[in-house]
Amino acid sequence: MRYLVWVLRLLVFVIVLLFALKNTEPVDVHFFANYMITDVPLVVVMLTALIVGLFIGVLLMVLAILRKRREVAKLKQEIVRLERQQRQPIVAERNEVADVVTPL
């Protein structure tokens, strides 16, 4: 199984390398307010867009994970509170029963 994973990694690397070698022609990158960078290799522009997209995706994923962790912590606190609340009436009922039985 490990060998299969390494073969797949090598295959992906070769495909990405061939893609990069085929996309080396220079392009102009236009930004807002008529700002422009000239003669940037196309592969650099594409890899930069990929990296920025990955960063944004990971950031959104981390924010969602933190939100879920906060929700889990609140629910755990709620469980503890409800368990304590459930135990208290049982103890009170036992004391009342004991008070009633003791005078007999």
Short mmCIF file of N, CA, C and O in Angstrom, two decimals:
data_model
loop_
_atom_site.label_atom_id
_atom_site.label_comp_id
_atom_site.label_asym_id
_atom_site.label_seq_id
_atom_site.Cartn_x
_atom_site.Cartn_y
_atom_site.Cartn_z
N MET A 1 0.82 -1.19 0.00
CA MET A 1 0.00 0.00 0.00
C MET A 1 0.86 1.25 0.00
O MET A 1 0.53 2.22 -0.65
N ARG A 2 1.97 1.21 0.76
CA ARG A 2 2.85 2.38 0.78
C ARG A 2 3.43 2.65 -0.59
O ARG A 2 3.58 3.81 -0.99
N TYR A 3 3.74 1.60 -1.31
CA TYR A 3 4.32 1.78 -2.64
C TYR A 3 3.31 2.40 -3.60
O TYR A 3 3.67 3.23 -4.43
N LEU A 4 2.07 2.02 -3.47
CA LEU A 4 1.03 2.60 -4.31
C LEU A 4 0.88 4.09 -4.05
O LEU A 4 0.74 4.89 -4.98
N VAL A 5 0.94 4.48 -2.79
CA VAL A 5 0.85 5.90 -2.44
C VAL A 5 2.03 6.66 -3.03
O VAL A 5 1.87 7.76 -3.59
N TRP A 6 3.23 6.11 -2.95
CA TRP A 6 4.40 6.78 -3.50
C TRP A 6 4.32 6.86 -5.02
O TRP A 6 4.74 7.86 -5.62
N VAL A 7 3.81 5.85 -5.67
CA VAL A 7 3.64 5.89 -7.13
C VAL A 7 2.64 6.98 -7.51
O VAL A 7 2.87 7.75 -8.46
N LEU A 8 1.55 7.09 -6.76
CA LEU A 8 0.57 8.14 -7.04
C LEU A 8 1.16 9.53 -6.80
O LEU A 8 0.90 10.45 -7.57
N ARG A 9 1.93 9.68 -5.74
CA ARG A 9 2.59 10.97 -5.49
C ARG A 9 3.54 11.33 -6.62
O ARG A 9 3.58 12.48 -7.06
N LEU A 10 4.31 10.35 -7.07
CA LEU A 10 5.24 10.59 -8.17
C LEU A 10 4.48 10.97 -9.44
O LEU A 10 4.89 11.89 -10.17
N LEU A 11 3.38 10.31 -9.71
CA LEU A 11 2.57 10.61 -10.88
C LEU A 11 2.02 12.04 -10.82
O LEU A 11 2.08 12.77 -11.81
N VAL A 12 1.50 12.43 -9.67
CA VAL A 12 0.98 13.79 -9.51
C VAL A 12 2.11 14.81 -9.69
O VAL A 12 1.94 15.84 -10.34
N PHE A 13 3.28 14.53 -9.11
CA PHE A 13 4.41 15.43 -9.24
C PHE A 13 4.81 15.60 -10.70
O PHE A 13 5.06 16.72 -11.16
N VAL A 14 4.87 14.51 -11.44
CA VAL A 14 5.26 14.59 -12.86
C VAL A 14 4.22 15.38 -13.65
O VAL A 14 4.57 16.21 -14.50
N ILE A 15 2.95 15.17 -13.37
CA ILE A 15 1.90 15.91 -14.08
C ILE A 15 1.99 17.40 -13.77
O ILE A 15 1.90 18.23 -14.69
N VAL A 16 2.20 17.75 -12.51
CA VAL A 16 2.33 19.17 -12.14
C VAL A 16 3.59 19.76 -12.77
O VAL A 16 3.58 20.91 -13.26
N LEU A 17 4.67 19.02 -12.79
CA LEU A 17 5.91 19.51 -13.40
C LEU A 17 5.72 19.75 -14.89
O LEU A 17 6.13 20.79 -15.41
N LEU A 18 5.10 18.83 -15.59
CA LEU A 18 4.84 19.01 -17.02
C LEU A 18 3.91 20.19 -17.27
O LEU A 18 4.09 20.96 -18.22
N PHE A 19 2.91 20.35 -16.41
CA PHE A 19 2.00 21.50 -16.52
C PHE A 19 2.76 22.80 -16.35
O PHE A 19 2.55 23.76 -17.11
N ALA A 20 3.66 22.85 -15.38
CA ALA A 20 4.45 24.07 -15.15
C ALA A 20 5.37 24.36 -16.32
O ALA A 20 5.54 25.52 -16.71
N LEU A 21 5.97 23.33 -16.88
CA LEU A 21 6.88 23.54 -18.01
C LEU A 21 6.15 24.01 -19.26
O LEU A 21 6.71 24.74 -20.08
N LYS A 22 4.89 23.62 -19.41
CA LYS A 22 4.11 24.03 -20.58
C LYS A 22 3.53 25.43 -20.43
O LYS A 22 3.08 26.01 -21.41
N ASN A 23 3.51 25.99 -19.24
CA ASN A 23 2.88 27.29 -19.00
C ASN A 23 3.89 28.31 -18.49
O ASN A 23 3.69 28.94 -17.46
N THR A 24 4.96 28.49 -19.22
CA THR A 24 5.99 29.43 -18.79
C THR A 24 5.94 30.76 -19.54
O THR A 24 6.72 31.65 -19.23
N GLU A 25 5.03 30.89 -20.51
CA GLU A 25 5.01 32.14 -21.27
C GLU A 25 4.60 33.30 -20.37
O GLU A 25 3.78 33.17 -19.48
N PRO A 26 5.19 34.47 -20.60
CA PRO A 26 4.91 35.63 -19.75
C PRO A 26 3.53 36.21 -20.02
O PRO A 26 3.04 36.22 -21.15
N VAL A 27 2.91 36.67 -18.94
CA VAL A 27 1.60 37.31 -19.04
C VAL A 27 1.62 38.59 -18.23
O VAL A 27 2.50 38.81 -17.40
N ASP A 28 0.65 39.46 -18.52
CA ASP A 28 0.48 40.69 -17.75
C ASP A 28 -0.62 40.46 -16.72
O ASP A 28 -1.68 39.93 -17.04
N VAL A 29 -0.35 40.86 -15.49
CA VAL A 29 -1.34 40.72 -14.42
C VAL A 29 -1.86 42.10 -14.09
O VAL A 29 -1.10 42.98 -13.68
N HIS A 30 -3.18 42.29 -14.28
CA HIS A 30 -3.82 43.57 -14.03
C HIS A 30 -4.52 43.54 -12.68
O HIS A 30 -5.31 42.64 -12.39
N PHE A 31 -4.23 44.55 -11.85
CA PHE A 31 -4.88 44.69 -10.56
C PHE A 31 -5.83 45.87 -10.61
O PHE A 31 -6.04 46.47 -11.67
N PHE A 32 -6.40 46.22 -9.47
CA PHE A 32 -7.30 47.36 -9.41
C PHE A 32 -6.53 48.66 -9.55
O PHE A 32 -5.33 48.72 -9.33
N ALA A 33 -7.24 49.71 -9.92
CA ALA A 33 -6.70 51.07 -10.05
C ALA A 33 -5.57 51.12 -11.08
O ALA A 33 -4.57 51.81 -10.91
N ASN A 34 -5.72 50.38 -12.17
CA ASN A 34 -4.78 50.38 -13.29
C ASN A 34 -3.36 50.00 -12.90
O ASN A 34 -2.39 50.43 -13.54
N TYR A 35 -3.20 49.22 -11.84
CA TYR A 35 -1.88 48.72 -11.46
C TYR A 35 -1.65 47.42 -12.22
O TYR A 35 -2.52 46.56 -12.28
N MET A 36 -0.45 47.28 -12.81
CA MET A 36 -0.19 46.12 -13.64
C MET A 36 1.25 45.63 -13.43
O MET A 36 2.17 46.42 -13.28
N ILE A 37 1.40 44.31 -13.42
CA ILE A 37 2.72 43.70 -13.39
C ILE A 37 2.89 43.01 -14.74
O ILE A 37 2.03 42.25 -15.18
N THR A 38 3.99 43.26 -15.38
CA THR A 38 4.20 42.71 -16.72
C THR A 38 5.20 41.56 -16.69
O THR A 38 6.05 41.46 -15.80
N ASP A 39 5.08 40.70 -17.67
CA ASP A 39 6.01 39.60 -17.91
C ASP A 39 6.18 38.66 -16.72
O ASP A 39 7.30 38.32 -16.32
N VAL A 40 5.07 38.23 -16.15
CA VAL A 40 5.09 37.24 -15.07
C VAL A 40 4.76 35.89 -15.70
O VAL A 40 3.81 35.77 -16.47
N PRO A 41 5.56 34.86 -15.43
CA PRO A 41 5.23 33.54 -15.99
C PRO A 41 3.83 33.08 -15.55
O PRO A 41 3.45 33.25 -14.40
N LEU A 42 3.10 32.50 -16.48
CA LEU A 42 1.73 32.07 -16.21
C LEU A 42 1.67 31.07 -15.06
O LEU A 42 0.77 31.12 -14.22
N VAL A 43 2.63 30.19 -14.97
CA VAL A 43 2.63 29.19 -13.91
C VAL A 43 2.76 29.85 -12.54
O VAL A 43 2.15 29.40 -11.56
N VAL A 44 3.49 30.94 -12.44
CA VAL A 44 3.63 31.66 -11.17
C VAL A 44 2.29 32.26 -10.77
O VAL A 44 1.88 32.19 -9.60
N VAL A 45 1.57 32.83 -11.73
CA VAL A 45 0.26 33.41 -11.45
C VAL A 45 -0.71 32.32 -10.98
O VAL A 45 -1.44 32.48 -10.01
N MET A 46 -0.68 31.19 -11.67
CA MET A 46 -1.60 30.09 -11.32
C MET A 46 -1.26 29.49 -9.96
O MET A 46 -2.16 29.20 -9.16
N LEU A 47 0.01 29.29 -9.68
CA LEU A 47 0.40 28.75 -8.38
C LEU A 47 0.10 29.73 -7.25
O LEU A 47 -0.29 29.32 -6.15
N THR A 48 0.26 31.02 -7.50
CA THR A 48 -0.08 32.03 -6.50
C THR A 48 -1.57 32.00 -6.21
O THR A 48 -1.99 32.06 -5.04
N ALA A 49 -2.38 31.90 -7.25
CA ALA A 49 -3.83 31.81 -7.06
C ALA A 49 -4.19 30.54 -6.28
O ALA A 49 -5.07 30.58 -5.40
N LEU A 50 -3.53 29.44 -6.57
CA LEU A 50 -3.77 28.19 -5.84
C LEU A 50 -3.42 28.33 -4.37
O LEU A 50 -4.19 27.93 -3.49
N ILE A 51 -2.27 28.91 -4.08
CA ILE A 51 -1.82 29.07 -2.70
C ILE A 51 -2.75 30.00 -1.92
O ILE A 51 -3.12 29.72 -0.78
N VAL A 52 -3.17 31.10 -2.55
CA VAL A 52 -4.10 32.02 -1.89
C VAL A 52 -5.43 31.32 -1.62
O VAL A 52 -6.01 31.45 -0.54
N GLY A 53 -5.92 30.55 -2.59
CA GLY A 53 -7.16 29.81 -2.40
C GLY A 53 -7.05 28.77 -1.29
O GLY A 53 -7.97 28.62 -0.48
N LEU A 54 -5.94 28.06 -1.23
CA LEU A 54 -5.73 27.08 -0.16
C LEU A 54 -5.68 27.76 1.20
O LEU A 54 -6.25 27.26 2.17
N PHE A 55 -5.01 28.91 1.27
CA PHE A 55 -4.92 29.64 2.53
C PHE A 55 -6.30 30.09 3.00
O PHE A 55 -6.64 29.93 4.17
N ILE A 56 -7.10 30.62 2.09
CA ILE A 56 -8.45 31.06 2.45
C ILE A 56 -9.29 29.86 2.89
O ILE A 56 -10.04 29.93 3.87
N GLY A 57 -9.18 28.75 2.18
CA GLY A 57 -9.93 27.55 2.55
C GLY A 57 -9.55 27.03 3.92
O GLY A 57 -10.41 26.67 4.72
N VAL A 58 -8.25 26.98 4.21
CA VAL A 58 -7.78 26.51 5.52
C VAL A 58 -8.24 27.48 6.62
O VAL A 58 -8.66 27.05 7.70
N LEU A 59 -8.18 28.77 6.35
CA LEU A 59 -8.62 29.75 7.33
C LEU A 59 -10.10 29.57 7.66
O LEU A 59 -10.49 29.57 8.83
N LEU A 60 -10.93 29.39 6.64
CA LEU A 60 -12.36 29.18 6.87
C LEU A 60 -12.61 27.87 7.61
O LEU A 60 -13.49 27.80 8.48
N MET A 61 -11.83 26.85 7.30
CA MET A 61 -11.98 25.57 7.98
C MET A 61 -11.60 25.69 9.45
O MET A 61 -12.29 25.16 10.33
N VAL A 62 -10.52 26.41 9.74
CA VAL A 62 -10.08 26.60 11.13
C VAL A 62 -11.14 27.38 11.91
O VAL A 62 -11.46 27.04 13.06
N LEU A 63 -11.72 28.41 11.28
CA LEU A 63 -12.76 29.18 11.96
C LEU A 63 -13.98 28.30 12.27
O LEU A 63 -14.55 28.38 13.35
N ALA A 64 -14.35 27.45 11.34
CA ALA A 64 -15.48 26.54 11.57
C ALA A 64 -15.16 25.55 12.68
O ALA A 64 -16.02 25.26 13.53
N ILE A 65 -13.95 25.03 12.71
CA ILE A 65 -13.56 24.09 13.76
C ILE A 65 -13.58 24.77 15.13
O ILE A 65 -14.06 24.20 16.11
N LEU A 66 -13.08 26.00 15.21
CA LEU A 66 -13.10 26.72 16.48
C LEU A 66 -14.53 26.98 16.94
O LEU A 66 -14.83 26.87 18.13
N ARG A 67 -15.41 27.31 16.00
CA ARG A 67 -16.81 27.54 16.34
C ARG A 67 -17.44 26.25 16.88
O ARG A 67 -18.17 26.27 17.87
N LYS A 68 -17.14 25.13 16.25
CA LYS A 68 -17.69 23.85 16.71
C LYS A 68 -17.13 23.47 18.08
O LYS A 68 -17.86 22.95 18.93
N ARG A 69 -15.86 23.72 18.32
CA ARG A 69 -15.27 23.41 19.63
C ARG A 69 -15.94 24.23 20.73
O ARG A 69 -16.19 23.74 21.82
N ARG A 70 -16.20 25.53 20.42
CA ARG A 70 -16.85 26.39 21.38
C ARG A 70 -18.27 25.86 21.68
O ARG A 70 -18.70 25.82 22.83
N GLU A 71 -18.96 25.42 20.64
CA GLU A 71 -20.30 24.87 20.82
C GLU A 71 -20.26 23.58 21.64
O GLU A 71 -21.10 23.37 22.53
N VAL A 72 -19.29 22.73 21.40
CA VAL A 72 -19.15 21.49 22.16
C VAL A 72 -18.87 21.81 23.63
O VAL A 72 -19.42 21.17 24.53
N ALA A 73 -18.02 22.80 23.89
CA ALA A 73 -17.72 23.17 25.28
C ALA A 73 -18.98 23.67 25.99
O ALA A 73 -19.23 23.31 27.15
N LYS A 74 -19.78 24.48 25.30
CA LYS A 74 -21.02 24.96 25.91
C LYS A 74 -21.97 23.80 26.18
O LYS A 74 -22.63 23.76 27.22
N LEU A 75 -22.07 22.86 25.26
CA LEU A 75 -22.96 21.72 25.46
C LEU A 75 -22.48 20.83 26.61
O LEU A 75 -23.30 20.30 27.36
N LYS A 76 -21.17 20.67 26.76
CA LYS A 76 -20.64 19.89 27.88
C LYS A 76 -20.97 20.57 29.20
O LYS A 76 -21.33 19.90 30.18
N GLN A 77 -20.87 21.89 29.25
CA GLN A 77 -21.23 22.62 30.46
C GLN A 77 -22.71 22.45 30.76
O GLN A 77 -23.11 22.30 31.92
N GLU A 78 -23.52 22.46 29.72
CA GLU A 78 -24.96 22.27 29.89
C GLU A 78 -25.26 20.87 30.43
O GLU A 78 -26.12 20.70 31.31
N ILE A 79 -24.54 19.88 29.94
CA ILE A 79 -24.71 18.51 30.45
C ILE A 79 -24.36 18.43 31.92
O ILE A 79 -25.10 17.84 32.72
N VAL A 80 -23.25 19.03 32.31
CA VAL A 80 -22.83 19.02 33.72
C VAL A 80 -23.88 19.72 34.58
O VAL A 80 -24.27 19.23 35.65
N ARG A 81 -24.39 20.84 34.10
CA ARG A 81 -25.40 21.59 34.85
C ARG A 81 -26.68 20.77 35.01
O ARG A 81 -27.25 20.69 36.10
N LEU A 82 -27.10 20.12 33.95
CA LEU A 82 -28.32 19.31 34.02
C LEU A 82 -28.15 18.08 34.91
O LEU A 82 -29.07 17.69 35.62
N GLU A 83 -26.96 17.48 34.87
CA GLU A 83 -26.70 16.33 35.76
C GLU A 83 -26.73 16.75 37.21
O GLU A 83 -27.28 16.05 38.07
N ARG A 84 -26.16 17.90 37.53
CA ARG A 84 -26.21 18.40 38.92
C ARG A 84 -27.64 18.70 39.33
O ARG A 84 -28.06 18.38 40.44
N GLN A 85 -28.38 19.30 38.41
CA GLN A 85 -29.77 19.64 38.70
C GLN A 85 -30.60 18.37 38.90
O GLN A 85 -31.48 18.33 39.75
N GLN A 86 -30.29 17.34 38.17
CA GLN A 86 -31.02 16.08 38.29
C GLN A 86 -30.70 15.38 39.61
O GLN A 86 -31.57 14.77 40.22
N ARG A 87 -29.49 15.48 40.09
CA ARG A 87 -29.09 14.84 41.35
C ARG A 87 -29.71 15.53 42.56
O ARG A 87 -30.03 14.89 43.54
N GLN A 88 -29.85 16.82 42.53
CA GLN A 88 -30.34 17.58 43.69
C GLN A 88 -31.75 17.17 44.12
O GLN A 88 -31.98 16.92 45.29
N PRO A 89 -32.72 17.05 43.23
CA PRO A 89 -34.05 16.65 43.70
C PRO A 89 -34.06 15.24 44.29
O PRO A 89 -34.80 14.97 45.23
N ILE A 90 -33.26 14.34 43.81
CA ILE A 90 -33.21 12.97 44.33
C ILE A 90 -32.71 13.00 45.77
O ILE A 90 -33.27 12.34 46.65
N VAL A 91 -31.71 13.77 46.05
CA VAL A 91 -31.17 13.88 47.42
C VAL A 91 -32.23 14.49 48.33
O VAL A 91 -32.44 14.04 49.45
N ALA A 92 -32.94 15.48 47.86
CA ALA A 92 -33.97 16.12 48.67
C ALA A 92 -35.11 15.14 48.95
O ALA A 92 -35.63 15.08 50.07
N GLU A 93 -35.51 14.34 48.01
CA GLU A 93 -36.57 13.37 48.22
C GLU A 93 -36.14 12.32 49.24
O GLU A 93 -36.93 11.90 50.08
N ARG A 94 -34.90 11.89 49.21
CA ARG A 94 -34.41 10.91 50.18
C ARG A 94 -34.45 11.47 51.60
O ARG A 94 -34.79 10.78 52.53
N ASN A 95 -34.09 12.75 51.75
CA ASN A 95 -34.12 13.36 53.08
C ASN A 95 -35.55 13.46 53.58
O ASN A 95 -35.82 13.26 54.75
N GLU A 96 -36.48 13.77 52.71
CA GLU A 96 -37.88 13.89 53.12
C GLU A 96 -38.43 12.54 53.55
O GLU A 96 -39.13 12.43 54.54
N VAL A 97 -38.09 11.51 52.80
CA VAL A 97 -38.53 10.16 53.14
C VAL A 97 -37.94 9.76 54.49
O VAL A 97 -38.62 9.21 55.34
N ALA A 98 -36.69 10.06 54.72
CA ALA A 98 -36.04 9.71 55.97
C ALA A 98 -36.70 10.45 57.14
O ALA A 98 -36.87 9.90 58.21
N ASP A 99 -37.08 11.71 56.95
CA ASP A 99 -37.74 12.46 58.01
C ASP A 99 -39.09 11.86 58.35
O ASP A 99 -39.50 11.81 59.49
N VAL A 100 -39.78 11.38 57.35
CA VAL A 100 -41.10 10.81 57.60
C VAL A 100 -40.98 9.47 58.31
O VAL A 100 -41.74 9.15 59.21
N VAL A 101 -39.99 8.69 57.97
CA VAL A 101 -39.85 7.34 58.53
C VAL A 101 -39.27 7.41 59.95
O VAL A 101 -39.64 6.62 60.81
N THR A 102 -38.43 8.35 60.25
CA THR A 102 -37.76 8.41 61.54
C THR A 102 -38.75 8.52 62.72
O THR A 102 -38.58 7.82 63.70
N PRO A 103 -39.77 9.32 62.68
CA PRO A 103 -40.67 9.39 63.85
C PRO A 103 -41.41 8.10 64.13
O PRO A 103 -41.83 7.84 65.24
N LEU A 104 -41.60 7.23 63.18
CA LEU A 104 -42.31 5.97 63.44
C LEU A 104 -41.44 5.12 64.28
O LEU A 104 -41.54 4.36 65.06
#
